[in-house]
Structures are given as C-alpha cells and as structure tokens.
Short mmCIF file of C-alpha atoms in Angstrom, two decimals:
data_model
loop_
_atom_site.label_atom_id
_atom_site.label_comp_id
_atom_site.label_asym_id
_atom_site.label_seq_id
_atom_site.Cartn_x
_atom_site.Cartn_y
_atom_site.Cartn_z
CA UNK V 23 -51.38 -55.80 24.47
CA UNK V 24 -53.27 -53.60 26.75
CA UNK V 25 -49.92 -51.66 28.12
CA UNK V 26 -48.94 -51.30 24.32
CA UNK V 27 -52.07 -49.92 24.18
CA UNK V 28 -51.43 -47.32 26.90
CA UNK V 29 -47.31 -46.64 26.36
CA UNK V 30 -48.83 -45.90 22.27
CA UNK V 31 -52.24 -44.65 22.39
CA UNK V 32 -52.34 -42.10 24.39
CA UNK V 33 -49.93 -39.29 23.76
CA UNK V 34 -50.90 -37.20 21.33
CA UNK V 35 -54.91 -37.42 22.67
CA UNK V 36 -53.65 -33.70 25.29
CA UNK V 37 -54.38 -32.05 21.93
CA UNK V 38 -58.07 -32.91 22.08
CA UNK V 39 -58.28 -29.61 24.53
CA UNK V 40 -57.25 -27.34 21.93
CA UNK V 41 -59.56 -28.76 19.07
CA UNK V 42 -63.03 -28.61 18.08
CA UNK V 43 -65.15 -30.88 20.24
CA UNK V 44 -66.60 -32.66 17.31
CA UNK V 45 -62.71 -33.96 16.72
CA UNK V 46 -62.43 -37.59 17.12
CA UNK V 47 -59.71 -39.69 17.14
CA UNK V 48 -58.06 -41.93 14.54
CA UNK V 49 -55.70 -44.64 15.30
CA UNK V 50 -54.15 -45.88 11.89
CA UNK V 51 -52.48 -49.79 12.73
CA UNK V 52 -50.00 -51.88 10.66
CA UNK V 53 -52.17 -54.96 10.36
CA UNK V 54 -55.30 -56.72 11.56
CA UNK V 55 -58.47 -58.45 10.74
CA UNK V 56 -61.66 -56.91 10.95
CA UNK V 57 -62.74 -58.23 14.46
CA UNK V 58 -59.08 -57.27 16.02
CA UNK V 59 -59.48 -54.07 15.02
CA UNK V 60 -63.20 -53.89 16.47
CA UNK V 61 -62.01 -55.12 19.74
CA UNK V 62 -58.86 -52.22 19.55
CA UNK V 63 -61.68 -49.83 18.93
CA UNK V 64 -64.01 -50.58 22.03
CA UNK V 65 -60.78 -51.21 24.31
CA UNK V 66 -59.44 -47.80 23.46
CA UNK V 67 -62.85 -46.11 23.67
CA UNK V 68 -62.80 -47.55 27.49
CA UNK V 69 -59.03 -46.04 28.18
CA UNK V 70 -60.15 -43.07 26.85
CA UNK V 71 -63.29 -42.86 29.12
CA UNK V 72 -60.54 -43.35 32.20
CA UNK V 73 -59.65 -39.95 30.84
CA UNK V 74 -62.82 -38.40 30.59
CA UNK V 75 -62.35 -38.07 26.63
CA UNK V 76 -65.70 -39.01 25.51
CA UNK V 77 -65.01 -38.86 21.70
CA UNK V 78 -65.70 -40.99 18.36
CA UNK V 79 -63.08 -43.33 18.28
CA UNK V 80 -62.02 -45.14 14.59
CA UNK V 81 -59.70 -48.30 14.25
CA UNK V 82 -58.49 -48.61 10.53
CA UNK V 83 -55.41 -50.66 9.31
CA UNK V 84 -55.65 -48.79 5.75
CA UNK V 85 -55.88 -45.90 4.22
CA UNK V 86 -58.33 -43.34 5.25
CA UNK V 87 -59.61 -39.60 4.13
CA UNK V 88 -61.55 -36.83 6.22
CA UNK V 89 -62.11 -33.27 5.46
CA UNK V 90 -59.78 -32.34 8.05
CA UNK V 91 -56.87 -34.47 9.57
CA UNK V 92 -55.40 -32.90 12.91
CA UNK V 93 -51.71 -34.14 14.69
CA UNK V 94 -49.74 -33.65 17.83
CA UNK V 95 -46.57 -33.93 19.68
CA UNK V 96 -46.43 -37.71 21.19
CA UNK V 97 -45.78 -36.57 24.85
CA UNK V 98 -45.59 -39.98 26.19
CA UNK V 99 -44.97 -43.33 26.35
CA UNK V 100 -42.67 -45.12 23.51
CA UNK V 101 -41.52 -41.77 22.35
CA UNK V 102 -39.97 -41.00 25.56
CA UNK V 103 -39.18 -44.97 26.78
CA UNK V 104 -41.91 -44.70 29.01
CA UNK V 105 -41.33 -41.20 30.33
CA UNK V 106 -43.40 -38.44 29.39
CA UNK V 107 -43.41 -34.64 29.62
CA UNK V 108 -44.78 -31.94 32.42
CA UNK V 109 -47.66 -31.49 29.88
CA UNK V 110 -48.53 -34.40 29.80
CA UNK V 111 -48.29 -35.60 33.19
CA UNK V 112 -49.76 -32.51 33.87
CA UNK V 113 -53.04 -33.62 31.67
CA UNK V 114 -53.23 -36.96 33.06
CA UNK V 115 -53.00 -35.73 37.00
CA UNK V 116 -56.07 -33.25 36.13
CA UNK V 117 -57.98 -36.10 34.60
CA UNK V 118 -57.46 -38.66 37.16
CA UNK V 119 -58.08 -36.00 40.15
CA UNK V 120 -60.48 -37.85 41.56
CA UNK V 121 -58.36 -40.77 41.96
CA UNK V 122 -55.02 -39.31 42.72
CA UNK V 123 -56.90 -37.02 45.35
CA UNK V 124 -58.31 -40.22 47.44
CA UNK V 125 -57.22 -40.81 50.68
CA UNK V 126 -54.90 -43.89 50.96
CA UNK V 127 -56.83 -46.33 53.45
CA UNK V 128 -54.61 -47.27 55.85
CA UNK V 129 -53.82 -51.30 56.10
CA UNK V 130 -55.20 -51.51 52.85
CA UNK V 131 -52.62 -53.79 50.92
CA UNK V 132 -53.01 -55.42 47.31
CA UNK V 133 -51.11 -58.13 45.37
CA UNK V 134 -51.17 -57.55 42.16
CA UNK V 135 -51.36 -60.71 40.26
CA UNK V 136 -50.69 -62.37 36.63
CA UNK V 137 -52.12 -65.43 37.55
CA UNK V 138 -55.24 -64.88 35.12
CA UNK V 139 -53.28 -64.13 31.92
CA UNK V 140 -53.08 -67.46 29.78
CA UNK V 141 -50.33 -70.29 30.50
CA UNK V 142 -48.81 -69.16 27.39
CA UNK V 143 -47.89 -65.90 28.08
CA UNK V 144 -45.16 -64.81 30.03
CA UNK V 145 -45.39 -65.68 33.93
CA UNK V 146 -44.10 -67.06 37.26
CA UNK V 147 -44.24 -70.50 37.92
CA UNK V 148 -46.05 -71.35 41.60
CA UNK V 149 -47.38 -68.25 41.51
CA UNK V 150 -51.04 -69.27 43.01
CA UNK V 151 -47.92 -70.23 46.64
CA UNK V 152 -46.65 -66.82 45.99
CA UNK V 153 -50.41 -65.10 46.14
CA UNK V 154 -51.08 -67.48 49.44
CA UNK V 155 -48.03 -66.57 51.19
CA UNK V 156 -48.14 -62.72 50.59
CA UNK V 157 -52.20 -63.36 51.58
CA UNK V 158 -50.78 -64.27 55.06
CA UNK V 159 -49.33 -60.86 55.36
CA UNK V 160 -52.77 -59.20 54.35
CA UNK V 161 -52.54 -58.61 50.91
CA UNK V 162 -55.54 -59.11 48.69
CA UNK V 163 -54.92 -60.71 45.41
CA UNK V 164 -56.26 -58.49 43.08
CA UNK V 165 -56.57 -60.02 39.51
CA UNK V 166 -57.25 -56.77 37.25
CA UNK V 167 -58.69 -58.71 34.56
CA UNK V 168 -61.80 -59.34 36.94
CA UNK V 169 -62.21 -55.81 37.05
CA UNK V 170 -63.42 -52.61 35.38
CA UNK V 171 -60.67 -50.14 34.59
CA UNK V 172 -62.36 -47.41 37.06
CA UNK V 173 -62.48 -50.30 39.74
CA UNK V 174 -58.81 -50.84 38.75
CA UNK V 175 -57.88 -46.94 39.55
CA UNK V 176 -59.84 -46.92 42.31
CA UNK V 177 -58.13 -49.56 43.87
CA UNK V 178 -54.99 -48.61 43.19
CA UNK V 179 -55.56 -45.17 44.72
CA UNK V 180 -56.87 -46.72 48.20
CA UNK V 181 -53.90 -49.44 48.50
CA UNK V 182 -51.33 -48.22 51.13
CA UNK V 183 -48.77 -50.89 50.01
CA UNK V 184 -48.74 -52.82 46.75
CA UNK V 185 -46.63 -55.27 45.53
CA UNK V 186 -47.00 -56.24 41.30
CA UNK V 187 -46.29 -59.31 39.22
CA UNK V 188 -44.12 -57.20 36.96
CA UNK V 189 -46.59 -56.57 34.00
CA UNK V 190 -48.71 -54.39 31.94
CA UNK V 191 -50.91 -53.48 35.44
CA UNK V 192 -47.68 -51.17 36.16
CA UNK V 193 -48.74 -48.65 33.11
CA UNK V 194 -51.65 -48.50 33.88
CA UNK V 195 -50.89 -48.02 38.32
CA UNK V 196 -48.06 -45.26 37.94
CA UNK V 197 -51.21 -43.29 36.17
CA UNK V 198 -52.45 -42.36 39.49
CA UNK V 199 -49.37 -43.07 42.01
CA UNK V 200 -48.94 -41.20 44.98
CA UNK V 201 -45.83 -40.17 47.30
CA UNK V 202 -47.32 -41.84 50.46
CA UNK V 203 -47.79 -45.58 48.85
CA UNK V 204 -45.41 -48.31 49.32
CA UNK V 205 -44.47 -49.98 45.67
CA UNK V 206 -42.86 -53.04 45.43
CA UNK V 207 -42.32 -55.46 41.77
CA UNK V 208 -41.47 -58.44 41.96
CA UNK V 209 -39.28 -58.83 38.75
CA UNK V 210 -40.45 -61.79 35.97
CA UNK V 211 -37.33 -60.53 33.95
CA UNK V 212 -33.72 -59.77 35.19
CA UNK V 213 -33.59 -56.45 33.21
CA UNK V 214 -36.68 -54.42 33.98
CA UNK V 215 -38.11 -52.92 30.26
CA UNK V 216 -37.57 -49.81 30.17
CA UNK V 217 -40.70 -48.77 29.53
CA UNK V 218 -41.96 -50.14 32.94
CA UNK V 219 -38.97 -48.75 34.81
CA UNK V 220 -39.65 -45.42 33.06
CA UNK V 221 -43.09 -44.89 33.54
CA UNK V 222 -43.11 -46.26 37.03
CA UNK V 223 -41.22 -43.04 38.02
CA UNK V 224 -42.73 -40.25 35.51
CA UNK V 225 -46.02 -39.68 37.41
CA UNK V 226 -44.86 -39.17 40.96
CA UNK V 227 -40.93 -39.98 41.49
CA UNK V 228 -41.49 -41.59 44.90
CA UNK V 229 -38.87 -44.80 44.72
CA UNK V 230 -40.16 -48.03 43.57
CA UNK V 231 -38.90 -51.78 45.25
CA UNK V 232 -37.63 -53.54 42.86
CA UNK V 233 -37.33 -57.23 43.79
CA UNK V 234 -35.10 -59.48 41.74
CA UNK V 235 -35.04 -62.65 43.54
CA UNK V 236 -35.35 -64.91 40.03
CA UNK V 237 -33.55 -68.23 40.41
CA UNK V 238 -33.54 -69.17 36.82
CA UNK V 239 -36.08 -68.36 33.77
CA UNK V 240 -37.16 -71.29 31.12
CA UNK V 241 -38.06 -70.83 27.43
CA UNK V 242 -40.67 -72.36 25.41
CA UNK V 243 -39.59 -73.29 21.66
CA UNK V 244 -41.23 -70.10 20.22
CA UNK V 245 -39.70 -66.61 18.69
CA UNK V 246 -41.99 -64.55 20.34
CA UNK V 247 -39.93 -62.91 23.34
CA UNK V 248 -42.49 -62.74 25.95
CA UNK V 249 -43.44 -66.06 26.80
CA UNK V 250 -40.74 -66.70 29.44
CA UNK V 251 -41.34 -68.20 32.63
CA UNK V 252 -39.78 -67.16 35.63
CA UNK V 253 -39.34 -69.50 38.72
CA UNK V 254 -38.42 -67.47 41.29
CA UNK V 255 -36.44 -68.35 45.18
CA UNK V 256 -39.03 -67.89 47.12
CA UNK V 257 -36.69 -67.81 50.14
CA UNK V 258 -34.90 -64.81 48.67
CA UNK V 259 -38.41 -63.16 47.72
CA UNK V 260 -39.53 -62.87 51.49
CA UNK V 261 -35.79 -62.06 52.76
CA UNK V 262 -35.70 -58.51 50.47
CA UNK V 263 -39.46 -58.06 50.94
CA UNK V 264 -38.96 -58.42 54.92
CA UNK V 265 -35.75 -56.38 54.84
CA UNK V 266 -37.98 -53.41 52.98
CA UNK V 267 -40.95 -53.62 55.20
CA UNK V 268 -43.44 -54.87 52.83
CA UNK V 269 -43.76 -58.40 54.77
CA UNK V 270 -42.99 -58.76 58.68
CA UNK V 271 -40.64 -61.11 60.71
CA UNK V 272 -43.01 -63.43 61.66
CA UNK V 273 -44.69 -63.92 58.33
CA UNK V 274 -44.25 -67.32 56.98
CA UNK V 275 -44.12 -68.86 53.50
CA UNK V 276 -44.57 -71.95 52.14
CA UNK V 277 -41.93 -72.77 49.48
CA UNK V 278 -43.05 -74.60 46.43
CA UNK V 279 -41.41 -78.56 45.95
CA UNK V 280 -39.77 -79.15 43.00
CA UNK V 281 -42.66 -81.27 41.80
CA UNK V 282 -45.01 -78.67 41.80
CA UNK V 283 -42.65 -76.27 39.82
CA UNK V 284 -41.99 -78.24 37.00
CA UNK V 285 -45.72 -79.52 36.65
CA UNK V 286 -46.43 -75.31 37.09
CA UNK V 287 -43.86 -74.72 34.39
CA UNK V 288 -45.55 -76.99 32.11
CA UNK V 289 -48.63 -75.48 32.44
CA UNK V 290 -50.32 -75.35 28.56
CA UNK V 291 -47.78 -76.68 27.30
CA UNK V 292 -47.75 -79.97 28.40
CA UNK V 293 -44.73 -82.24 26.72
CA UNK V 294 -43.00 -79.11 25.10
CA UNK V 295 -39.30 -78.46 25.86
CA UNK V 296 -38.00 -75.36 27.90
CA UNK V 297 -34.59 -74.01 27.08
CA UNK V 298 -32.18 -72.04 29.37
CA UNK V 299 -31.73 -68.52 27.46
CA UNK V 300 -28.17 -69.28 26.04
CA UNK V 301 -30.33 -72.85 24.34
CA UNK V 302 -33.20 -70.53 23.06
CA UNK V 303 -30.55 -67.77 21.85
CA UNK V 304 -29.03 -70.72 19.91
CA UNK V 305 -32.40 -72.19 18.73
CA UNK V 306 -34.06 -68.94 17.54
CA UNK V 307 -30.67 -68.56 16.00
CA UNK V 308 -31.03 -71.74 13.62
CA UNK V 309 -34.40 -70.96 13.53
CA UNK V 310 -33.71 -67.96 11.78
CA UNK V 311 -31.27 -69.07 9.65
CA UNK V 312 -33.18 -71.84 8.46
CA UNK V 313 -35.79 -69.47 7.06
CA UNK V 314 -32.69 -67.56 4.88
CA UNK V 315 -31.74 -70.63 3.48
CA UNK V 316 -35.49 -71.80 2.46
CA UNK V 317 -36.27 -68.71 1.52
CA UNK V 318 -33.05 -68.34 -1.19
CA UNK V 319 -33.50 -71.73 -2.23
CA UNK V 320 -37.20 -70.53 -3.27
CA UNK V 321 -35.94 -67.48 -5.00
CA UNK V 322 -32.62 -69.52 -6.92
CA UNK V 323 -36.02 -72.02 -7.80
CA UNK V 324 -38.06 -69.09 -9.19
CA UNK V 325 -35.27 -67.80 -11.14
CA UNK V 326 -34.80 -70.92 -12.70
#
C-alpha cells in the first residue's frame, strides 16, 4: 500500500509551485470506509511533509465540489511504469537536497528487511537466517516500519552499500539515490515489476544488483497476487553477492534445514495448502469460473 501510495500520489503535487499557496490537495479514491480513508489522509500528509509540501490534504471516495478545482500533468510513477520526467525528478532532487547532498559514511552498510510486514503478505521464507548471515558481513537490519520516514531518508542517504528485500522500501530509496552507493535486491519474484525496476533507475541511473537466486516460490489458496512466498538458495544468494562485492570470501552463512523452511513457509497460515504457480494458475482458474457459473445460475433464477 504505501509504494502505491508513492508510484500514484505524487505526480501531479510539482504543480503546487505554480498555484496559490492556499491550494490544497485532493485525492479522489475508488472505494473505502471512513477510517481507511482517514488513515490515507494522515499517511499522505506525512509523504508530503518528506517533500516539504505543507498543505491541507482531503481523502474522499465520492463526489466532491470547491470553488475552484486545479489539475496537472502526472509526471511520475504509474503513468510512466515507474519512470518519471526531468521535471519531476528535477522537483524531487531540490526537495530532498538535504538528503541527496549527505555524505555517504563510509562502512556504513544496511539490510533492508521485510521481515516486519505480516505472514500474510508476500515474503521470503528463513528470512530472520538471511538477516543473520548478511549481519556477519556488517550489515544492519534496518526494518523501515520501526522508523520515521525522515529517519528512513536519512538512512538511506548515509548507507555506502545496501542490499533490499525486494519491496515497497525501493520507491521510496531510489527518491534520494546517489552514484557512489552500492545497490543490491535480492529478488522475491522472478520478474522484477516494472515499476520497481523503473523507478530504481529514474532518480540517478547508477546500475542496480539484481539478485535472482529464488529456488522455487509457493502459493497460498487466495486470488490476491501478492501473497507469494519465496524460498530462496541461500548458497546461490552469497555466491552472486560475493562475486559483486557486496559480501567477502570469508563470510559465512548458515543455510536454513528443510525443517525450518517449511515451518517458515507456514507461518500464519498454519494447515493451509501452498501451490506451485502452474497449481495456483489452475486453481484461481476454477476459482474464477466457478463464480460465472453461480453468478448465471442467479441471473437464469431471477429471470424466472
């Protein structure tokens, strides 16, 4: 949710420079209850902030009038697939100055993790053995959820080398990348989303490490598509992360048993069955047609 909220929120917000400063902004949604949209409102006031846009922020999922309604261009994000334009990036760099301008600390490396985002949601399994064995190469786990989004940037800025749990962290990171850090992902899906892969690159160009070193990725039985879990060869992980210079020789790893993956897989949702994704292709499949034939047996009822 929160790099949705970045990759849609903030594109058109440039515009705020060439309107009247008692313009504030309006974000119109398809759906949502009352307190979801209160909690949209208060997380996008503290983005904004980030950005030094100190403005009334509204959350509505309905119709709305005002004497005066302004729009922009969308310079960023899902308009361009993650990219955005000079304009924009140009905005964002004079914004975050004060972070993009800090000087890189030298030894200073950071893990970021996905270990604090619920069992349900997408992850790797093990990945508490993947955080201890990247600690022994003096990385500091760095949970961003535990943090303040300022304490967030200014980490970011300071790390030398950083290696990320693919995830929403990466919008919010290539915000204030520089040329002289060393970025590695380690990949929770075999095609990177665009939008990641994108965006990664359209704030400073400087080459990103991607590391694919996924052994196989489970399903739980639900449609939503995010909620895979990746179990990763941990032996391949530290060969391509050795072989790029973000680990050295002599670091060693601890590889999880097969024990402690499946009981890691299994993780809040204890007793539910995983599928391979050809099995939950063919489930959400039946799934799907299921709901066509229920749904024209209710309409050949009503028209009865």
């Amino acid at each position: 949710m929160f790099g949705h909220n970045l990759t849609t929120g903030l594109g058109r917000v440039w515009a705020l420079d060439h309107l009247p400063k008692e313009t504030g902004l309006l974000y119109v949604v398809r759906m949502g209850s009352p307190r979801l949209l209160a909690q949209l409102q208060i997380r996008m006031g503290k983005i904004l902030g980030c950005f030094g846009v100190e403005r009334p922020v509204r959350v509505v999922a309905s119709s709305v009038s005002a004497p005066v309604l302004y729009t922009a261009l969308d310079k960023y994000g899902e308009n361009y697939l993650g990219g955005a334009s000079y304009e924009f990036v140009s905005w964002v760099h004079g914004r975050l100055r004060p972070y993009i301008t800090a000087d890189v600390e030298s030894g200073n490396r950071l893990y970021v993790t996905r270990a604090n985002v619920s069992r349900l949601q997408g992850r790797f399994a093990c990945e508490d053995r993947l955080s201890e064995n990247l600690a022994r190469s003096g990385y500091k786990r760095f949970a961003p959820e535990e943090h303040s989004l300022q304490e967030q940037l200014e980490a970011y800025s300071r790390a030398e080398k950083l290696i990320f749990a693919e995830g929403s962290a990466l919008h919010f990171f290539a915000f204030v990348k520089k040329p002289v850090q060393q970025v590695a992902v380690i990949q929770r899906r075999e095609a990177l989303p665009p939008l990641i892969s994108r965006q990664i690159h359209a704030f400073d160009p400087q080459p990103v490490q991607f590391v694919n070193s996924i052994e196989r990725v489970v399903f739980p039985k639900t449609l939503e598509t995010n909620r895979a879990i990746s179990i990763l060869d941990f032996q391949r992980c530290k060969e391509i992360l050795r072989a790029t210079g973000f680990v050295d020789d002599r670091a060693e790893w601890e590889f999880p048993k097969a024990r402690e993956i499946e009981g890691s897989v299994a993780e809040g949702r204890p007793g539910e069955e995983f599928l391979d994704e050809q099995g939950w292709n063919e489930w959400r499949e039946t799934v799907r047609k299921e709901k066509i034939s229920r749904r024209m047996a209710r309409q050949a009822g009503s028209g009865a």
